[in-house]
Tab-separated table of C-alpha atoms in Angstrom:
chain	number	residue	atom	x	y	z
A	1	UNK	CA	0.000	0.000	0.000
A	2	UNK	CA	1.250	3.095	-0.988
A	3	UNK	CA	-0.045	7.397	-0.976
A	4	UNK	CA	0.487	10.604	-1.922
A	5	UNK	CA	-0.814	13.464	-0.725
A	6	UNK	CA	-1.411	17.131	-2.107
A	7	UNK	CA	-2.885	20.238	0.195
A	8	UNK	CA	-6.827	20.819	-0.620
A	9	UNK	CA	-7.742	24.140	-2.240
A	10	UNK	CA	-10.809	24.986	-2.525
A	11	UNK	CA	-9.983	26.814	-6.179
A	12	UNK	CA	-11.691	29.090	-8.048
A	13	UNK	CA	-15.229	29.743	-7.107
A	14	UNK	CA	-17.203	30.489	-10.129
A	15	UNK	CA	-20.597	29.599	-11.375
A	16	UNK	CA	-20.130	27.105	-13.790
A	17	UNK	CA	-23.619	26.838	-14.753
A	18	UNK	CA	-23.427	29.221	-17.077
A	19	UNK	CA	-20.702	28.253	-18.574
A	20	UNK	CA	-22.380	25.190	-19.419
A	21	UNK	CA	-25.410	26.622	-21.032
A	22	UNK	CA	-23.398	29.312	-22.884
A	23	UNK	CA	-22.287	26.339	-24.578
A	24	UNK	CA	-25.419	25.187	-26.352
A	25	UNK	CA	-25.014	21.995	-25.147
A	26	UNK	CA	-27.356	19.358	-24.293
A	27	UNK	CA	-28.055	18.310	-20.566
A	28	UNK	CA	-26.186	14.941	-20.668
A	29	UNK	CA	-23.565	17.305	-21.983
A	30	UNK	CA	-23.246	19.595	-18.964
A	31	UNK	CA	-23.176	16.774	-16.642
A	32	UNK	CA	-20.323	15.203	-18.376
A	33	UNK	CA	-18.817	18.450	-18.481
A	34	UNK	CA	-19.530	18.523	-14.243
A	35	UNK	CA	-17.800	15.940	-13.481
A	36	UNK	CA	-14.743	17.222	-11.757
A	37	UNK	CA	-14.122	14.765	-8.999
A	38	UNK	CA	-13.350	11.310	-8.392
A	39	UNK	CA	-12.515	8.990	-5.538
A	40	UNK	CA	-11.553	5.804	-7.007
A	41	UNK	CA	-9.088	5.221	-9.900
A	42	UNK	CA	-7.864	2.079	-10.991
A	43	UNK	CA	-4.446	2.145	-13.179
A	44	UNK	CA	-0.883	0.104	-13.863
A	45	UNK	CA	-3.046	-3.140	-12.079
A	46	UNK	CA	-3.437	-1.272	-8.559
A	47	UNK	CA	-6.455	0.249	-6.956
A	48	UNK	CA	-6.061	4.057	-6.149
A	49	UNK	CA	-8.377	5.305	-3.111
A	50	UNK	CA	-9.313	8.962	-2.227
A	51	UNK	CA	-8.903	9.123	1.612
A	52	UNK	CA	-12.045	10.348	2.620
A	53	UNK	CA	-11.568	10.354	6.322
A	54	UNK	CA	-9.453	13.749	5.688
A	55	UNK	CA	-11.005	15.534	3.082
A	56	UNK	CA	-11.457	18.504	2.776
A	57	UNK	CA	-7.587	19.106	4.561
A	58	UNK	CA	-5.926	17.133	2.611
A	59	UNK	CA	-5.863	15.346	-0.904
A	60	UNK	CA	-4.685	11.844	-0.111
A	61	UNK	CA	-4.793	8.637	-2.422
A	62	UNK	CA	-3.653	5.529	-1.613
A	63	UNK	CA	-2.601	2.734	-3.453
A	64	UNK	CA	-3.927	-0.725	-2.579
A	65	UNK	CA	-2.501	-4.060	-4.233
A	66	UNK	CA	-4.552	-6.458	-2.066
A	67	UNK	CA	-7.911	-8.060	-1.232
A	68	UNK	CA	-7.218	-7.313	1.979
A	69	UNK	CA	-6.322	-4.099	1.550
A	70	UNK	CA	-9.454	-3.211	0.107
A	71	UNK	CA	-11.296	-5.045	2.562
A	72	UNK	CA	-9.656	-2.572	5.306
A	73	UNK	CA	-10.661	0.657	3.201
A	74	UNK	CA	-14.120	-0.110	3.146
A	75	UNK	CA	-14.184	-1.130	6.940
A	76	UNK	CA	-12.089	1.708	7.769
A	77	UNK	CA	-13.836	4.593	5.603
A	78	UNK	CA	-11.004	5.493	3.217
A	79	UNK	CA	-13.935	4.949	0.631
A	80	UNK	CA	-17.605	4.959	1.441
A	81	UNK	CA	-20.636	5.610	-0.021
A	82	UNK	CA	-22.722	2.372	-1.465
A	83	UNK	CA	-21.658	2.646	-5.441
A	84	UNK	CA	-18.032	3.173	-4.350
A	85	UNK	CA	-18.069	0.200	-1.734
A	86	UNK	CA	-19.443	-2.069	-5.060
A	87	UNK	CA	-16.911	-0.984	-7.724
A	88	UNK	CA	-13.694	-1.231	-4.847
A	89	UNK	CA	-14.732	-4.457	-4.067
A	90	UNK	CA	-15.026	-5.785	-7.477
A	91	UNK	CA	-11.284	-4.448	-8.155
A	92	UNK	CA	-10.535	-5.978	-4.909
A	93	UNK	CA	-11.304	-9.363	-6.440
A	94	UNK	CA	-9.189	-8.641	-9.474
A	95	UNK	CA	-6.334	-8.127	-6.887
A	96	UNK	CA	-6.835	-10.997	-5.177
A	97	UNK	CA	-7.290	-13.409	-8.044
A	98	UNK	CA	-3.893	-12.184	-9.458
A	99	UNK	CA	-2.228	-13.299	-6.335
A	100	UNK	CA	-4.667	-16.555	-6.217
A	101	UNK	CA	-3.378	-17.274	-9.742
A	102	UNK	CA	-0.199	-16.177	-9.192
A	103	UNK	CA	0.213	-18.981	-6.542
A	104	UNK	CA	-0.417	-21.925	-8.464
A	105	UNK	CA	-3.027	-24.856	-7.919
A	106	UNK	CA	-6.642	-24.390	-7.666
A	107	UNK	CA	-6.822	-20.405	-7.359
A	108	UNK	CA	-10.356	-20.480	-8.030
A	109	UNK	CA	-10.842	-22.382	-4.725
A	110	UNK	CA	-8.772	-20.336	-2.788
A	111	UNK	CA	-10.050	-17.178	-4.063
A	112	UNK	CA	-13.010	-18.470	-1.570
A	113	UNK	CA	-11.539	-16.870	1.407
A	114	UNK	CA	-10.665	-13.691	-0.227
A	115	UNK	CA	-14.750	-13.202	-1.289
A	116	UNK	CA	-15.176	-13.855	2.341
A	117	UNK	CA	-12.893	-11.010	3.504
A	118	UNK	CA	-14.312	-8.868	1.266
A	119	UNK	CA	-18.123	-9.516	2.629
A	120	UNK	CA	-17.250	-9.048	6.106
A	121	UNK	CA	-15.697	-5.779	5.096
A	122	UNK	CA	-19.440	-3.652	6.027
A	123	UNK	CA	-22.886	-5.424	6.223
A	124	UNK	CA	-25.168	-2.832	5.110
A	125	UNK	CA	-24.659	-1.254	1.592
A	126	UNK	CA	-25.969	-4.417	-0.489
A	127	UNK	CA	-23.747	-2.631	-3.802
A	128	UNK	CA	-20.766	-4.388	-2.220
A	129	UNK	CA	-22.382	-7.916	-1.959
A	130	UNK	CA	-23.928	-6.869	-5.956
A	131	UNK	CA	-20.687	-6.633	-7.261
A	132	UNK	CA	-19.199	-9.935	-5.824
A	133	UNK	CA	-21.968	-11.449	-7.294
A	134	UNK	CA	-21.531	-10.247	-10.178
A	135	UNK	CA	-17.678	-10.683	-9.648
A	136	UNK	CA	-18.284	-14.687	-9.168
A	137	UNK	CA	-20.690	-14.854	-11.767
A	138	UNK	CA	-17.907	-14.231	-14.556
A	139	UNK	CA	-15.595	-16.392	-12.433
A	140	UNK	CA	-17.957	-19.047	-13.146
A	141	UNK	CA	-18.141	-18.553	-16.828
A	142	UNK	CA	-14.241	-18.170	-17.612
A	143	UNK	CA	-13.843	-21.921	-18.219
A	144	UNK	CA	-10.565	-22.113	-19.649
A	145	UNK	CA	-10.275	-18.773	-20.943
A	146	UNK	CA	-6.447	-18.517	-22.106
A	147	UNK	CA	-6.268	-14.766	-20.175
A	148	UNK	CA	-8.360	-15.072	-16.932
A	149	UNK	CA	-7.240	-12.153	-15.520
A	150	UNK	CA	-7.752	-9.821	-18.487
A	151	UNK	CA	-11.778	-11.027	-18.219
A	152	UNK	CA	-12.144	-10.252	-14.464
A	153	UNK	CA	-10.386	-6.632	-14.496
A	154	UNK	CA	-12.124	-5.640	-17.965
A	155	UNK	CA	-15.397	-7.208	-15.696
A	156	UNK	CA	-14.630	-4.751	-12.979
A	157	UNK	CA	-13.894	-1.628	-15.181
A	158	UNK	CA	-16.887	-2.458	-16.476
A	159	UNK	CA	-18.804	-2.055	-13.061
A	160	UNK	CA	-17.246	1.105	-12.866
A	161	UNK	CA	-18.262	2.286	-15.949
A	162	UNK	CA	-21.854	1.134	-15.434
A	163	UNK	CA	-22.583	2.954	-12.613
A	164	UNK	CA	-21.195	6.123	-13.749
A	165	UNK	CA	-23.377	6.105	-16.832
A	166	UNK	CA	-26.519	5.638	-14.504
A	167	UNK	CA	-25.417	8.308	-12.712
A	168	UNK	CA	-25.796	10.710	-15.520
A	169	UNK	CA	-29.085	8.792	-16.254
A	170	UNK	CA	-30.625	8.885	-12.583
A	171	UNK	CA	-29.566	13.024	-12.442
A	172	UNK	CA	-31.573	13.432	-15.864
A	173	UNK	CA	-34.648	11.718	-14.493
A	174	UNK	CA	-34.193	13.234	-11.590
A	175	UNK	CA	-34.155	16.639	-12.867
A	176	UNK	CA	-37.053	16.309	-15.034
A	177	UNK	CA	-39.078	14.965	-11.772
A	178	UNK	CA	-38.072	18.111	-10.038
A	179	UNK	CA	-39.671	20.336	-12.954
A	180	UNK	CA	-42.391	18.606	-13.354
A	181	UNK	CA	-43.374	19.308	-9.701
A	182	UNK	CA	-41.757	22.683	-8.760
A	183	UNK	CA	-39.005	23.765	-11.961
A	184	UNK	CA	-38.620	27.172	-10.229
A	185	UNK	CA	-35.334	27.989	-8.499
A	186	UNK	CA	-35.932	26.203	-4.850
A	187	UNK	CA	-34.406	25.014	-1.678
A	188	UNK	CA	-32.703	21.613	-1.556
A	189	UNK	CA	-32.199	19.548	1.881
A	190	UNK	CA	-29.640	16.638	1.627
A	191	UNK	CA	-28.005	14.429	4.394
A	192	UNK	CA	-24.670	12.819	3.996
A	193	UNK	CA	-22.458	12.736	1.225
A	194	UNK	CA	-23.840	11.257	-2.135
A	195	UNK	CA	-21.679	12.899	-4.649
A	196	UNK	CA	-18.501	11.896	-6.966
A	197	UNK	CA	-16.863	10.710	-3.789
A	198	UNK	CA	-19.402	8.073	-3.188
A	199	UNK	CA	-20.100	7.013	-6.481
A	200	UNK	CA	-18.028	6.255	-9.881
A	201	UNK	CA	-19.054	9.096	-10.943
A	202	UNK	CA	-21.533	12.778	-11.234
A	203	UNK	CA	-23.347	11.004	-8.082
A	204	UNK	CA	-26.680	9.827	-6.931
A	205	UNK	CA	-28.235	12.435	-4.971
A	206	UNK	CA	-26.212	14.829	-5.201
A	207	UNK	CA	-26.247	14.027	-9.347
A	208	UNK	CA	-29.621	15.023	-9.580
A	209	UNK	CA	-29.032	18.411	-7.485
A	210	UNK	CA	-26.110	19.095	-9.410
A	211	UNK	CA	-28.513	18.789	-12.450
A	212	UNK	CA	-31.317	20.889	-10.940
A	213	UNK	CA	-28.130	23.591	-10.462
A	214	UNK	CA	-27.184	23.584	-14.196
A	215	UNK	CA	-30.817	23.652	-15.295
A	216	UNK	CA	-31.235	27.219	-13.203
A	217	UNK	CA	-33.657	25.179	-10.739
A	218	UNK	CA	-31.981	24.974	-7.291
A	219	UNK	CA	-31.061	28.431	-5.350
A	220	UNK	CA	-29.625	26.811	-2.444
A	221	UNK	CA	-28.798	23.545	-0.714
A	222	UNK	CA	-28.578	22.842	2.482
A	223	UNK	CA	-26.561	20.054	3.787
A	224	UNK	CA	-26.832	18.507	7.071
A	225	UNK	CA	-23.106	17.791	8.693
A	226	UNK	CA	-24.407	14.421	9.501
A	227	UNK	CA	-22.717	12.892	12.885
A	228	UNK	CA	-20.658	11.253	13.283
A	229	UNK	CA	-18.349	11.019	10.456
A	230	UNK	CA	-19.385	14.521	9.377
A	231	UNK	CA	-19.760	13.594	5.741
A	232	UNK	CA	-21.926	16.443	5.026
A	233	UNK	CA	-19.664	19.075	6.183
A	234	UNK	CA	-16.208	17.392	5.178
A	235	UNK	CA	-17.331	15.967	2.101
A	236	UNK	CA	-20.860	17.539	0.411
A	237	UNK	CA	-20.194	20.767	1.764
A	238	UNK	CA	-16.724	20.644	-0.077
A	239	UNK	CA	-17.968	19.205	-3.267
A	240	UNK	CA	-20.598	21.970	-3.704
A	241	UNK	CA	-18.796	24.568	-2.984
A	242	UNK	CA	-16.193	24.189	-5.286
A	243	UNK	CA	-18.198	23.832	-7.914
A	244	UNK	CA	-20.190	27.276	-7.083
A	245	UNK	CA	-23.457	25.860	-5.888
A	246	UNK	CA	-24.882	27.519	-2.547
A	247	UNK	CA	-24.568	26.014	0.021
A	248	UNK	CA	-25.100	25.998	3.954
A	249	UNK	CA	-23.950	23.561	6.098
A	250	UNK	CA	-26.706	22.672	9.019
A	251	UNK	CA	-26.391	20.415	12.374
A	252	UNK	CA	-28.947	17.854	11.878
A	253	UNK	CA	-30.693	18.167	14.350
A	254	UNK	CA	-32.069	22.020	12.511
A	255	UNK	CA	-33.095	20.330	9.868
A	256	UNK	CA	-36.851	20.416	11.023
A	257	UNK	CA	-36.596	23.634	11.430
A	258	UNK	CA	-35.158	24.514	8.282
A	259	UNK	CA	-38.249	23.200	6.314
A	260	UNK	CA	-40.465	25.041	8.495
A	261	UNK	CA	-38.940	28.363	7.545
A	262	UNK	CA	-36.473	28.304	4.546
A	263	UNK	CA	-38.923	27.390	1.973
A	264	UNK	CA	-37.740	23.669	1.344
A	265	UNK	CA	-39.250	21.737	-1.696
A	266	UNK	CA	-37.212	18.789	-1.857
A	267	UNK	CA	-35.372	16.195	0.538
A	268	UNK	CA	-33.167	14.395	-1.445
A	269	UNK	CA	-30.844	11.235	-0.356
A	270	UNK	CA	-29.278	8.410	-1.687
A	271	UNK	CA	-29.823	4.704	-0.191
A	272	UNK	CA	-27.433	1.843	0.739
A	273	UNK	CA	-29.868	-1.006	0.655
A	274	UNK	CA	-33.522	-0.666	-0.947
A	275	UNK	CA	-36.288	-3.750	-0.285
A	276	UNK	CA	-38.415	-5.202	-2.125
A	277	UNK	CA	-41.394	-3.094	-1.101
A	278	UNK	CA	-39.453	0.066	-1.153
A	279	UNK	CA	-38.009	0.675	2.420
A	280	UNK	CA	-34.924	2.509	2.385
A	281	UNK	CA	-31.477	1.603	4.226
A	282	UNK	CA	-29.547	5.293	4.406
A	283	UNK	CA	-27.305	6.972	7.108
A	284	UNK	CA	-28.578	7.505	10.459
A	285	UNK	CA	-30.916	10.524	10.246
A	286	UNK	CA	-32.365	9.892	6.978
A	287	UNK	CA	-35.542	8.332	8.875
A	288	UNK	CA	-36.142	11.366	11.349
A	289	UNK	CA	-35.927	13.227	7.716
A	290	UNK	CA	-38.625	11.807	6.173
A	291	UNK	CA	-40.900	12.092	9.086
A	292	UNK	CA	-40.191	15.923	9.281
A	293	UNK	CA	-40.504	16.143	5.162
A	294	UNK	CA	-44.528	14.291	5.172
A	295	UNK	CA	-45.361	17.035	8.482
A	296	UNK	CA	-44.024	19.952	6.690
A	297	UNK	CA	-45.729	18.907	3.326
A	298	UNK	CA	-42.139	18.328	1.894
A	299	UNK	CA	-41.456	16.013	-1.295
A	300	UNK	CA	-38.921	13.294	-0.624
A	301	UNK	CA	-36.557	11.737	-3.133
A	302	UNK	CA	-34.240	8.336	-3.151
A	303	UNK	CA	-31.644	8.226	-6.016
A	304	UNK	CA	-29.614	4.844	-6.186
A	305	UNK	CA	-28.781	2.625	-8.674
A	306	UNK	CA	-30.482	-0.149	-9.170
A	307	UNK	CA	-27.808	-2.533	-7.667
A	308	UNK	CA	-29.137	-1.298	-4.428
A	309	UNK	CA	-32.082	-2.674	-4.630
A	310	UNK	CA	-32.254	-6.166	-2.960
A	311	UNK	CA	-35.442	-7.864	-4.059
A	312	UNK	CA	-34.662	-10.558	-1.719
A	313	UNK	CA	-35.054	-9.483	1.484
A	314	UNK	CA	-39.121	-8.458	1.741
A	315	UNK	CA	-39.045	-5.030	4.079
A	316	UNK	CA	-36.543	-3.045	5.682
A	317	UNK	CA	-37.004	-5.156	9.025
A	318	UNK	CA	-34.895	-7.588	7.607
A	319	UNK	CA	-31.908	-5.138	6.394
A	320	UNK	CA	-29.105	-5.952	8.826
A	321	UNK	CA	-27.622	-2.402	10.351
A	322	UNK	CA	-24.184	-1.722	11.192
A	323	UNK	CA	-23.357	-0.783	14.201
A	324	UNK	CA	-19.902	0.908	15.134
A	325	UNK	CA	-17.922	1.446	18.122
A	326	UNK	CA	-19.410	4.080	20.346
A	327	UNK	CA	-16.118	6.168	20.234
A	328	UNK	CA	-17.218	7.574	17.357
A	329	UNK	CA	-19.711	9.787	18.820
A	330	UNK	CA	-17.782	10.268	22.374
A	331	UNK	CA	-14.873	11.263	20.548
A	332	UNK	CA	-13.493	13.820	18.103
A	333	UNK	CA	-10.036	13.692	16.332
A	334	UNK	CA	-9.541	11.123	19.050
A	335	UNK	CA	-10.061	13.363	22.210
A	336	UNK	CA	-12.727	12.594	24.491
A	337	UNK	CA	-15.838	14.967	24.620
A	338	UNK	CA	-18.447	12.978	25.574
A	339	UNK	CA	-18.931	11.828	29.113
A	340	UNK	CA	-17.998	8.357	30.533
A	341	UNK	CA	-21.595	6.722	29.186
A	342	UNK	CA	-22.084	4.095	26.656
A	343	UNK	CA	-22.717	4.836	23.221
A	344	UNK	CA	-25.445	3.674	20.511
A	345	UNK	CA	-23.869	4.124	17.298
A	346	UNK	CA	-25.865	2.399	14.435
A	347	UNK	CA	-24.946	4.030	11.090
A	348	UNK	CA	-28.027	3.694	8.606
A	349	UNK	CA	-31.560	3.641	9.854
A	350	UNK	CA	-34.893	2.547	7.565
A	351	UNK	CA	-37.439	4.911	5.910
A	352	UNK	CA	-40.895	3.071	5.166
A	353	UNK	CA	-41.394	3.447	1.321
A	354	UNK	CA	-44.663	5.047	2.470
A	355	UNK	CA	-42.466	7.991	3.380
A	356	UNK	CA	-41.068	8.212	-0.110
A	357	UNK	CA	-42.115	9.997	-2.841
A	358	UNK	CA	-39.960	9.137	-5.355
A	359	UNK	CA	-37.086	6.440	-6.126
A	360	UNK	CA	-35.155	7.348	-8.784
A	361	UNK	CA	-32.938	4.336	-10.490
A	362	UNK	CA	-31.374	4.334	-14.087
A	363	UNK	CA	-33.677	1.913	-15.091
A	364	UNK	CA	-36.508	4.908	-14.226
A	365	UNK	CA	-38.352	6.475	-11.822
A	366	UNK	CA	-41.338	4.569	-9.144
A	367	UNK	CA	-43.561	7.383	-7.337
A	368	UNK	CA	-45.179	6.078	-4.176
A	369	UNK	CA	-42.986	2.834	-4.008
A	370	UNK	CA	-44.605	-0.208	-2.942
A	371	UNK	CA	-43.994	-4.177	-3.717
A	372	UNK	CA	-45.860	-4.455	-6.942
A	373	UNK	CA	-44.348	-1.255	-8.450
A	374	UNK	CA	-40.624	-2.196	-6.929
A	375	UNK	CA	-41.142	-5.848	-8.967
A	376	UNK	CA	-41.957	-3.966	-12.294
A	377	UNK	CA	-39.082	-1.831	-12.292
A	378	UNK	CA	-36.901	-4.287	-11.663
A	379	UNK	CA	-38.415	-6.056	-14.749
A	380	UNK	CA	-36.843	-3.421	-17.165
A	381	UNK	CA	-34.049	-2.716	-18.926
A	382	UNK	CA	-31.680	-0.015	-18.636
A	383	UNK	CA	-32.746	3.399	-19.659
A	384	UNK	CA	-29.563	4.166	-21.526
């Protein structure tokens, strides 16, 4: 494992929107043209992670050459986000079957324990447990393919590529859900980070408000900092703001407030696990969110690909949620500041899908999710 590391800047602040529409071009154009960050890079057979845990201070990426390398990002929150868990672990099989092979013997059956690793990594975001499905699927159908490596990396570039296209597909369907509604310029709440750090990627929530920005329909967002990892304020807040959008950053616990008296029109999230009748798995708060949205007569909005959605499991009662150690919350930059209590830490919480107004995948959008309309989408192709 190796890094490098450059000092964050926060650049040049300029409103880029209308740079994009000076330009005549078309919307999928202006996304493409959006996309300014990344998190994940995979090049000369090694997997290259942003360090999220100290954005915005500093730029850090880090090189990982192992399955178990990869396993530790994810667990330790170098990478997060459900899209970017799912395309690291696929490379992360790509690494470890080039060692597997590498050894000799039956590498296929010894790859085994490195799927394991990988699955114990975080049991929430069902993306990660997609893509080693997906991952042993073409396993299973190399036979004797003369190049077996070559077919599982161009398998796992090909992950990444996927969701980044339905990125710029869930933002345009997205957008055009947000005009048909309300297309004037509005108020945006989000919670936690679902941008081009999270994804491979424009984003999945944060996609679609990046849209709504270039179409001239968003006049603010405002971001809660979401405790404990602060991924609003370290990582959404950053994001935004360097790419001109307005932003305020917001303790969670305002958030209530804030669509009582700034004129809110949209919640908007992303998901880490999405049942089969439409519950939603998301970071801790996103429940208490969509509560406060259906008092305050506030739309709601899930955007996640469709590898999110795990048609096996019935409801969200039977999404398992991760729970980490309570030091989290009693602690910041490792001093104490809590008092000498235990701490409840669970990390993603469920929203009823009768909470939701919208779920917005790349294979389209389902208003009022429930199980019938859940099984139909998952019936059709891809948009794009």
């Amino acid at each position: 494992m190796a890094k490098y590391t450059r000092a964050s800047s926060r650049g040049d602040r300029y409103n880029r929107r209308l740079l994009f529409m000076s330009a005549g071009c078309g919307m999928r154009d202006r996304l493409l043209a959006a996309e300014k960050v990344k998190a994940i890079d995979w090049r000369d057979g090694a997997l290259y992670l942003l360090d999220q845990r100290i954005l915005p201070f500093e730029e850090t990426w880090i090189a990982y050459t192992s399955a178990a390398g990869v396993a530790e990002a994810i667990r330790s929150m170098v990478v997060r986000g459900a899209p970017a868990i799912g395309i690291s672990t696929a490379y992360g099989v790509v690494l470890a079957a080039r060692a597997r092979f590498a050894e000799g013997g039956d590498w296929q059956a010894a790859l085994e324990e490195d799927f394991a690793l990988l699955a114990d990594s975080r049991p929430t975001a069902v993306n990660l447990f997609w893509a080693l499905g997906r991952m042993r699927d073409r396993l299973e159908r190399l036979k004797d393919h003369a190049d077996p490596m070559a077919v599982l990396e161009a398998e796992a570039i090909a992950i990444h590529e996927s969701d980044r296209e339905a990125n710029l597909t869930m933002a345009q369907l997205g957008v055009d859900l947000i005009r048909k509604h309300q297309g004037n310029a509005q108020a945006i709440l989000t919670h936690c980070n679902t941008g081009a750090l999270a994804t491979g990627g424009f984003g999945t929530a944060l996609g679609v408000i990046r849209g709504a920005f270039i179409e001239g329909m968003v006049e603010r967002v405002y971001a809660n900092e979401t405790r404990p990892w602060l991924q609003g304020s370290r990582l959404t807040a950053w994001e935004l703001s360097n790419e001109g959008i307005p932003v305020t950053l917001n303790a969670d616990s305002a958030a209530a407030h804030i669509m009582k008296t700034k004129g809110i029109t949209w919640v908007i999230v992303g998901a880490d696990r999405i049942t089969a009748n439409g519950d939603v798995a998301n970071k801790i708060g996103t429940y208490q969110l969509a509560v406060n949205a259906m008092h305050h007569g506030v739309r709601f909005m899930v955007v996640a690909p469709s590898s999110t959605i795990d048609m096996n499991l019935a409801s969200g009662d039977d999404i398992p949620i991760e729970e980490r150690d309570g030091r989290e919350l009693l602690e910041v930059g490792g001093k104490r500041v809590g008092a000498d209590v235990d701490a409840f830490n669970p990390v993603f919480d469920v929203t009823p899908a009768d909470l939701i107004d919208a779920i917005i995948t790349e294979k389209g959008i389902v208003e009022r999710p429930d199980t019938a309309k859940m099984a139909q989408l998952m019936c059709r192709k891809r948009l794009h």
